[in-house]
mmCIF file of C-alpha atoms in Angstrom:
data_model
loop_
_atom_site.group_PDB
_atom_site.id
_atom_site.type_symbol
_atom_site.label_atom_id
_atom_site.label_comp_id
_atom_site.label_asym_id
_atom_site.label_seq_id
_atom_site.Cartn_x
_atom_site.Cartn_y
_atom_site.Cartn_z
ATOM 1 C CA MET A 156 -12.825 -22.062 -16.558
ATOM 2 C CA ASP A 157 -15.021 -20.542 -19.244
ATOM 3 C CA PRO A 158 -13.789 -16.968 -19.973
ATOM 4 C CA ILE A 159 -17.337 -15.644 -19.665
ATOM 5 C CA GLU A 160 -17.729 -17.273 -16.248
ATOM 6 C CA GLN A 161 -14.313 -15.967 -15.226
ATOM 7 C CA GLU A 162 -15.389 -12.409 -15.982
ATOM 8 C CA LYS A 163 -18.282 -12.759 -13.551
ATOM 9 C CA ILE A 164 -15.988 -13.432 -10.569
ATOM 10 C CA LEU A 165 -15.415 -10.231 -8.620
ATOM 11 C CA LEU A 166 -12.960 -9.446 -5.854
ATOM 12 C CA THR A 167 -14.342 -10.527 -2.512
ATOM 13 C CA HIS A 168 -15.188 -7.914 0.103
ATOM 14 C CA GLU A 169 -12.059 -8.905 2.042
ATOM 15 C CA GLU A 170 -9.835 -8.592 -1.048
ATOM 16 C CA LYS A 171 -11.356 -5.192 -1.854
ATOM 17 C CA LYS A 172 -10.749 -4.081 1.721
ATOM 18 C CA VAL A 173 -7.089 -5.155 1.683
ATOM 19 C CA LEU A 174 -6.509 -3.626 -1.760
ATOM 20 C CA ALA A 175 -8.132 -0.379 -0.587
ATOM 21 C CA TYR A 176 -5.802 -0.206 2.409
ATOM 22 C CA ASN A 177 -2.742 -1.068 0.307
ATOM 23 C CA MET A 178 -3.540 1.580 -2.293
ATOM 24 C CA ASN A 179 -3.961 4.123 0.486
ATOM 25 C CA ILE A 180 -0.494 3.220 1.834
ATOM 26 C CA ILE A 181 1.101 3.282 -1.637
ATOM 27 C CA GLN A 182 -0.384 6.706 -2.340
ATOM 28 C CA ALA A 183 0.761 8.042 1.049
ATOM 29 C CA LEU A 184 4.302 6.693 0.548
ATOM 30 C CA TRP A 185 4.470 8.120 -2.970
ATOM 31 C CA LYS A 186 3.366 11.584 -1.885
ATOM 32 C CA SER A 187 5.673 11.593 1.133
ATOM 33 C CA ILE A 188 8.756 10.447 -0.809
ATOM 34 C CA LYS A 189 8.242 12.371 -4.057
ATOM 35 C CA GLY A 190 6.290 15.376 -2.819
ATOM 36 C CA ASP A 191 3.318 14.857 -5.154
ATOM 37 C CA LEU A 192 1.591 12.127 -7.138
ATOM 38 C CA GLY A 193 2.756 13.329 -10.544
ATOM 39 C CA ARG A 194 0.906 13.734 -13.792
ATOM 40 C CA ASN A 195 -2.623 12.331 -13.875
ATOM 41 C CA MET A 196 -2.263 10.560 -17.185
ATOM 42 C CA VAL A 197 -1.947 6.877 -18.034
ATOM 43 C CA ARG A 198 -1.732 6.382 -21.802
ATOM 44 C CA GLY A 199 1.800 7.185 -22.980
ATOM 45 C CA ASN A 200 2.831 7.789 -19.368
ATOM 46 C CA GLU A 201 3.377 4.170 -18.320
ATOM 47 C CA TYR A 202 7.126 4.581 -17.831
ATOM 48 C CA ASN A 203 7.023 7.958 -16.118
ATOM 49 C CA VAL A 204 8.414 6.930 -12.727
ATOM 50 C CA ASP A 205 7.484 10.330 -11.265
ATOM 51 C CA SER A 206 3.789 9.646 -11.825
ATOM 52 C CA LEU A 207 1.824 7.339 -9.542
ATOM 53 C CA TYR A 208 -0.904 7.082 -12.183
ATOM 54 C CA GLY A 209 1.446 6.235 -15.034
ATOM 55 C CA SER A 210 3.477 3.766 -12.986
ATOM 56 C CA LEU A 211 0.389 1.924 -11.726
ATOM 57 C CA GLU A 212 -1.483 2.456 -15.014
ATOM 58 C CA LYS A 213 -4.584 3.607 -13.155
ATOM 59 C CA SER A 214 -6.246 7.028 -13.356
ATOM 60 C CA ARG A 215 -6.788 9.256 -10.342
ATOM 61 C CA GLN A 216 -10.490 8.383 -10.353
ATOM 62 C CA THR A 217 -9.836 4.637 -10.499
ATOM 63 C CA ILE A 218 -7.377 4.839 -7.612
ATOM 64 C CA ARG A 219 -9.959 6.823 -5.671
ATOM 65 C CA ASP A 220 -12.573 4.146 -6.438
ATOM 66 C CA ILE A 221 -10.193 1.477 -5.133
ATOM 67 C CA ILE A 222 -9.370 3.340 -1.918
ATOM 68 C CA TYR A 223 -13.016 4.079 -1.100
ATOM 69 C CA MET A 224 -14.281 0.717 -2.405
ATOM 70 C CA GLU A 225 -16.760 2.456 -4.684
ATOM 71 C CA ARG A 226 -16.493 -0.028 -7.561
ATOM 72 C CA ASP A 227 -16.424 -3.743 -8.119
ATOM 73 C CA PHE A 228 -13.479 -5.205 -10.028
ATOM 74 C CA GLU A 229 -13.233 -8.438 -11.990
ATOM 75 C CA LYS A 230 -10.734 -10.705 -10.291
ATOM 76 C CA TYR A 231 -8.996 -11.901 -13.454
ATOM 77 C CA LYS A 232 -8.462 -8.318 -14.652
ATOM 78 C CA ILE A 233 -6.956 -7.306 -11.304
ATOM 79 C CA ASN A 234 -4.668 -10.363 -11.382
ATOM 80 C CA GLU A 235 -3.465 -9.558 -14.909
ATOM 81 C CA TRP A 236 -2.873 -5.918 -13.970
ATOM 82 C CA ALA A 237 -1.003 -6.836 -10.762
ATOM 83 C CA TYR A 238 1.273 -9.256 -12.634
ATOM 84 C CA ARG A 239 2.058 -6.610 -15.266
ATOM 85 C CA ILE A 240 2.810 -3.911 -12.702
ATOM 86 C CA GLU A 241 5.043 -6.199 -10.623
ATOM 87 C CA LYS A 242 7.010 -7.146 -13.736
ATOM 88 C CA LYS A 243 7.507 -3.471 -14.551
ATOM 89 C CA THR A 244 8.049 -1.971 -11.096
ATOM 90 C CA GLY A 245 8.875 -4.793 -8.700
ATOM 91 C CA ILE A 246 5.909 -3.874 -6.482
ATOM 92 C CA PRO A 247 4.705 -7.265 -5.182
ATOM 93 C CA GLN A 248 1.543 -8.360 -6.976
ATOM 94 C CA GLU A 249 0.136 -9.680 -3.695
ATOM 95 C CA TYR A 250 -0.234 -6.035 -2.609
ATOM 96 C CA LEU A 251 -2.119 -5.196 -5.799
ATOM 97 C CA THR A 252 -4.557 -8.105 -5.769
ATOM 98 C CA GLY A 253 -5.598 -7.708 -2.155
ATOM 99 C CA ALA A 254 -4.067 -11.073 -1.299
ATOM 100 C CA GLU A 255 -1.639 -9.587 1.240
ATOM 101 C CA ARG A 256 -1.802 -6.400 3.293
ATOM 102 C CA ILE A 257 1.114 -3.964 3.478
ATOM 103 C CA LYS A 258 2.340 -4.051 7.066
ATOM 104 C CA LEU A 259 4.132 -1.117 8.641
ATOM 105 C CA GLY A 260 5.972 -1.099 11.980
ATOM 106 C CA SER A 261 5.021 -3.547 14.725
ATOM 107 C CA SER A 262 3.969 -0.775 17.139
ATOM 108 C CA PHE A 263 1.748 0.828 14.498
ATOM 109 C CA GLU A 264 0.211 -2.534 13.616
ATOM 110 C CA GLU A 265 -0.594 -3.271 17.246
ATOM 111 C CA GLU A 266 -1.791 0.159 18.388
ATOM 112 C CA PHE A 267 -3.238 1.966 15.383
ATOM 113 C CA PHE A 268 -4.174 -0.445 12.580
ATOM 114 C CA PRO A 269 -7.188 -1.627 14.658
ATOM 115 C CA MET A 270 -8.535 1.941 14.229
ATOM 116 C CA TYR A 271 -8.710 1.363 10.481
ATOM 117 C CA GLU A 272 -10.447 -1.978 10.988
ATOM 118 C CA ASP A 273 -12.999 -0.281 13.256
ATOM 119 C CA TYR A 274 -13.533 2.401 10.615
ATOM 120 C CA ILE A 275 -14.288 -0.201 7.933
ATOM 121 C CA ALA A 276 -16.550 -2.165 10.290
ATOM 122 C CA ASN A 277 -18.468 1.016 11.152
ATOM 123 C CA CYS A 278 -18.861 1.911 7.469
ATOM 124 C CA ASP A 279 -20.139 -1.591 6.708
ATOM 125 C CA TYR A 280 -22.662 -1.388 9.549
ATOM 126 C CA ILE A 281 -23.932 2.034 8.461
ATOM 127 C CA ASN A 282 -24.262 0.819 4.854
ATOM 128 C CA GLU A 283 -26.264 -2.211 5.975
ATOM 129 C CA GLN A 284 -28.622 -0.062 8.025
ATOM 130 C CA LEU A 285 -29.124 2.415 5.183
ATOM 131 C CA ALA A 286 -29.897 -0.443 2.800
ATOM 132 C CA LYS A 287 -32.498 -1.773 5.217
ATOM 133 C CA ALA A 288 -34.074 1.687 5.432
ATOM 134 C CA LYS A 289 -35.045 1.679 1.747
ATOM 135 C CA GLU A 290 -38.810 1.573 1.430
ATOM 136 C CA ASN A 291 -40.987 -0.251 -1.062
ATOM 137 C CA PRO A 292 -43.715 1.830 -2.788
ATOM 138 C CA LEU A 293 -46.867 2.193 -0.692
ATOM 139 C CA ASP A 294 -49.174 2.010 -3.715
ATOM 140 C CA TRP A 295 -52.686 2.637 -2.307
ATOM 141 C CA SER A 296 -52.514 0.045 0.445
ATOM 142 C CA MET A 297 -53.766 1.093 3.891
ATOM 143 C CA PRO A 298 -51.880 -1.752 5.649
ATOM 144 C CA LYS A 299 -48.654 -0.623 3.959
ATOM 145 C CA MET A 300 -49.352 2.971 5.040
ATOM 146 C CA LYS A 301 -49.804 1.957 8.670
ATOM 147 C CA LYS A 302 -46.646 -0.170 8.518
ATOM 148 C CA PHE A 303 -44.736 2.745 7.006
ATOM 149 C CA ILE A 304 -45.802 5.109 9.815
ATOM 150 C CA LYS A 305 -44.732 2.654 12.507
ATOM 151 C CA LYS A 306 -41.457 1.820 10.805
ATOM 152 C CA ASN A 307 -40.633 5.460 10.112
ATOM 153 C CA ARG A 308 -40.753 6.282 13.807
ATOM 154 C CA ASP A 309 -38.191 3.544 14.459
ATOM 155 C CA THR A 310 -36.146 4.607 11.436
ATOM 156 C CA ASN A 311 -35.748 8.161 12.753
ATOM 157 C CA LYS A 312 -34.302 6.794 15.975
ATOM 158 C CA ARG A 313 -31.947 4.523 14.028
ATOM 159 C CA LEU A 314 -30.839 7.406 11.807
ATOM 160 C CA ASP A 315 -29.976 9.488 14.869
ATOM 161 C CA GLU A 316 -27.852 6.598 16.134
ATOM 162 C CA LEU A 317 -26.213 6.163 12.739
ATOM 163 C CA ILE A 318 -25.327 9.860 12.542
ATOM 164 C CA LYS A 319 -23.679 9.696 15.965
ATOM 165 C CA LYS A 320 -21.813 6.545 14.910
ATOM 166 C CA ALA A 321 -20.697 8.262 11.693
ATOM 167 C CA GLU A 322 -19.392 11.262 13.670
ATOM 168 C CA ARG A 323 -17.401 8.952 15.949
ATOM 169 C CA THR A 324 -16.089 7.146 12.874
ATOM 170 C CA VAL A 325 -14.839 10.395 11.299
ATOM 171 C CA LYS A 326 -12.955 11.267 14.511
ATOM 172 C CA LEU A 327 -11.485 7.767 14.581
ATOM 173 C CA MET A 328 -10.229 7.996 10.992
ATOM 174 C CA THR A 329 -8.823 11.501 11.537
ATOM 175 C CA GLU A 330 -6.679 10.157 14.372
ATOM 176 C CA PHE A 331 -5.649 7.142 12.291
ATOM 177 C CA ASP A 332 -4.582 9.386 9.386
ATOM 178 C CA ARG A 333 -2.420 11.462 11.733
ATOM 179 C CA LYS A 334 -0.665 8.387 13.080
ATOM 180 C CA LEU A 335 -0.310 6.990 9.564
ATOM 181 C CA ASP A 336 1.505 10.137 8.399
ATOM 182 C CA GLU A 337 3.982 9.725 11.264
ATOM 183 C CA GLU A 338 4.507 6.057 10.445
ATOM 184 C CA ILE A 339 4.974 6.718 6.712
ATOM 185 C CA ASN A 340 7.698 9.249 7.509
ATOM 186 C CA ARG A 341 9.425 6.700 9.730
ATOM 187 C CA VAL A 342 9.220 3.760 7.326
ATOM 188 C CA LYS A 343 10.398 5.656 4.248
ATOM 189 C CA GLU A 344 13.633 6.719 5.997
ATOM 190 C CA ILE A 345 14.709 3.210 7.041
ATOM 191 C CA ALA A 346 18.210 2.479 5.739
ATOM 192 C CA SER A 347 18.069 0.224 2.697
ATOM 193 C CA VAL A 348 19.722 -2.839 4.196
ATOM 194 C CA ARG A 349 17.705 -2.619 7.397
ATOM 195 C CA GLY A 350 14.500 -2.068 5.424
ATOM 196 C CA LEU A 351 15.210 -5.111 3.274
ATOM 197 C CA ARG A 352 15.768 -7.244 6.344
ATOM 198 C CA GLU A 353 12.693 -5.940 8.178
ATOM 199 C CA ASN A 354 10.169 -6.389 5.345
ATOM 200 C CA PRO A 355 11.469 -7.479 1.890
ATOM 201 C CA LYS A 356 8.183 -6.927 0.017
ATOM 202 C CA ARG A 357 7.557 -3.500 1.510
ATOM 203 C CA TYR A 358 11.166 -2.608 0.734
ATOM 204 C CA LYS A 359 10.604 -3.400 -2.961
ATOM 205 C CA LEU A 360 7.681 -0.981 -2.973
ATOM 206 C CA ILE A 361 9.637 1.815 -1.287
ATOM 207 C CA TYR A 362 12.689 1.167 -3.459
ATOM 208 C CA PHE A 363 10.713 1.649 -6.664
ATOM 209 C CA ILE A 364 9.135 4.870 -5.414
ATOM 210 C CA LYS A 365 12.522 6.262 -4.321
ATOM 211 C CA TYR A 366 14.680 5.200 -7.238
ATOM 212 C CA GLY A 367 12.226 4.631 -10.088
ATOM 213 C CA LYS A 368 13.438 1.117 -10.843
ATOM 214 C CA LYS A 369 13.019 -2.456 -9.635
ATOM 215 C CA GLN A 370 15.036 -3.689 -6.711
ATOM 216 C CA ASN A 371 17.199 -6.518 -7.966
ATOM 217 C CA ALA A 372 17.829 -9.854 -6.311
ATOM 218 C CA ILE A 373 21.124 -8.852 -4.695
ATOM 219 C CA GLY A 374 19.501 -6.677 -2.057
ATOM 220 C CA ILE A 375 22.251 -4.080 -1.695
ATOM 221 C CA GLU A 376 21.483 -1.736 -4.552
ATOM 222 C CA LYS A 377 23.855 1.168 -4.304
ATOM 223 C CA VAL A 378 27.337 2.085 -3.116
ATOM 224 C CA GLN A 379 25.606 4.358 -0.594
ATOM 225 C CA ASP A 380 23.999 1.280 0.964
ATOM 226 C CA ILE A 381 27.359 -0.445 1.388
ATOM 227 C CA THR A 382 28.908 2.728 2.773
ATOM 228 C CA ARG A 383 26.034 3.159 5.218
ATOM 229 C CA VAL A 384 26.537 -0.357 6.575
ATOM 230 C CA MET A 385 30.278 0.186 7.008
ATOM 231 C CA GLU A 386 29.693 3.508 8.756
ATOM 232 C CA ASP A 387 27.519 1.724 11.303
ATOM 233 C CA ILE A 388 30.426 -0.536 12.267
ATOM 234 C CA ARG A 389 32.403 1.157 15.033
ATOM 235 C CA THR A 390 35.464 0.294 17.123
ATOM 236 C CA ALA A 391 33.401 -1.494 19.757
ATOM 237 C CA GLN A 392 31.785 -3.816 17.201
ATOM 238 C CA LEU A 393 35.134 -4.618 15.594
ATOM 239 C CA LYS A 394 36.723 -5.414 18.974
ATOM 240 C CA GLU A 395 33.899 -7.843 19.670
ATOM 241 C CA LEU A 396 35.043 -9.907 16.670
ATOM 242 C CA GLY A 397 38.205 -10.905 18.526
ATOM 243 C CA GLU A 398 41.612 -11.374 16.963
ATOM 244 C CA ALA A 399 40.637 -14.214 14.632
ATOM 245 C CA GLY A 400 37.369 -12.608 13.563
ATOM 246 C CA LEU A 401 38.989 -9.240 12.928
ATOM 247 C CA SER A 402 41.710 -10.905 10.857
ATOM 248 C CA GLN A 403 39.033 -12.616 8.703
ATOM 249 C CA TYR A 404 37.194 -9.319 8.318
ATOM 250 C CA ILE A 405 40.375 -7.564 7.113
ATOM 251 C CA GLU A 406 41.091 -10.347 4.610
ATOM 252 C CA ALA A 407 37.543 -10.133 3.247
ATOM 253 C CA LEU A 408 37.877 -6.375 2.806
ATOM 254 C CA LYS A 409 41.198 -6.825 1.012
ATOM 255 C CA LYS A 410 39.657 -9.353 -1.419
ATOM 256 C CA HIS A 411 36.741 -7.060 -2.200
ATOM 257 C CA LEU A 412 39.094 -4.108 -2.627
ATOM 258 C CA LYS A 413 41.241 -6.064 -5.100
ATOM 259 C CA LEU A 414 38.094 -7.163 -6.977
ATOM 260 C CA ALA A 415 36.740 -3.611 -7.156
ATOM 261 C CA GLU A 416 40.114 -2.232 -8.329
ATOM 262 C CA SER A 417 40.425 -4.947 -10.983
ATOM 263 C CA VAL A 418 36.897 -4.354 -12.311
ATOM 264 C CA TYR A 419 37.498 -0.612 -12.338
ATOM 265 C CA THR A 420 40.808 -0.947 -14.246
ATOM 266 C CA VAL A 421 39.326 -3.279 -16.880
ATOM 267 C CA ALA A 422 36.200 -1.104 -17.292
ATOM 268 C CA VAL A 423 38.312 2.031 -17.801
ATOM 269 C CA ASP A 424 40.569 0.260 -20.316
ATOM 270 C CA CYS A 425 37.504 -0.971 -22.238
ATOM 271 C CA GLY A 426 35.925 2.454 -22.217
ATOM 272 C CA ASP A 427 32.844 1.257 -20.329
ATOM 273 C CA PHE A 428 32.566 4.500 -18.359
ATOM 274 C CA LYS A 429 32.679 6.789 -21.366
ATOM 275 C CA ILE A 430 29.465 8.672 -22.145
#
């Protein structure tokens, strides 16, 4: 495709809507996990993992524009940005292009996400009605004047309805935001292994925010993760393995212990752990 023609292609309304939702979730997760959004600076701050703006390479205003859908974005630029950010942070580019929505827990998705969809639908309807309400100049035309008077009476009634709809929409979004805060607090505390199993892409996002680095392909990232899994295994679960299964489990642990001890001994001898 011709580069000039490519520049003319904007994100679709649906892509903008998904990206807006995703950015809202990313910002909420970041603030909940780190306490704040960090320094509002992009240039020279790209590798500051404590800054949402530096990590995503977008200013506070741009992120606000994305969340409230107040700007159009060229599709090819968004794709290039999403690829670059995924390569740096591990955050899936599908989340950053609006191709895939970040999904939270199943209960939240079923009960509360429809509130957000209703909010967007209400905003779209109000915007359409306000656009229709724009008047053309009357000039000095008597027919236009008479049409304006008649239409204005109807417009006042429509505006009253729109105001009531807007008030209901604000209440709807206030309730959604409250439920979202609860869900963010739940999702961010999911144990690493469980989180990886439940939603691998979302886990990559949370992992970067928590640890400031990409989640690698192995899945279990830290000794704490391994320890947490082992702590969850109790006597009852081990008994359920039976004699043969428990014997295999013990042998596997012995092999891993020997491997860990060997690696540790060699690393110490080679001075790998020296600062």
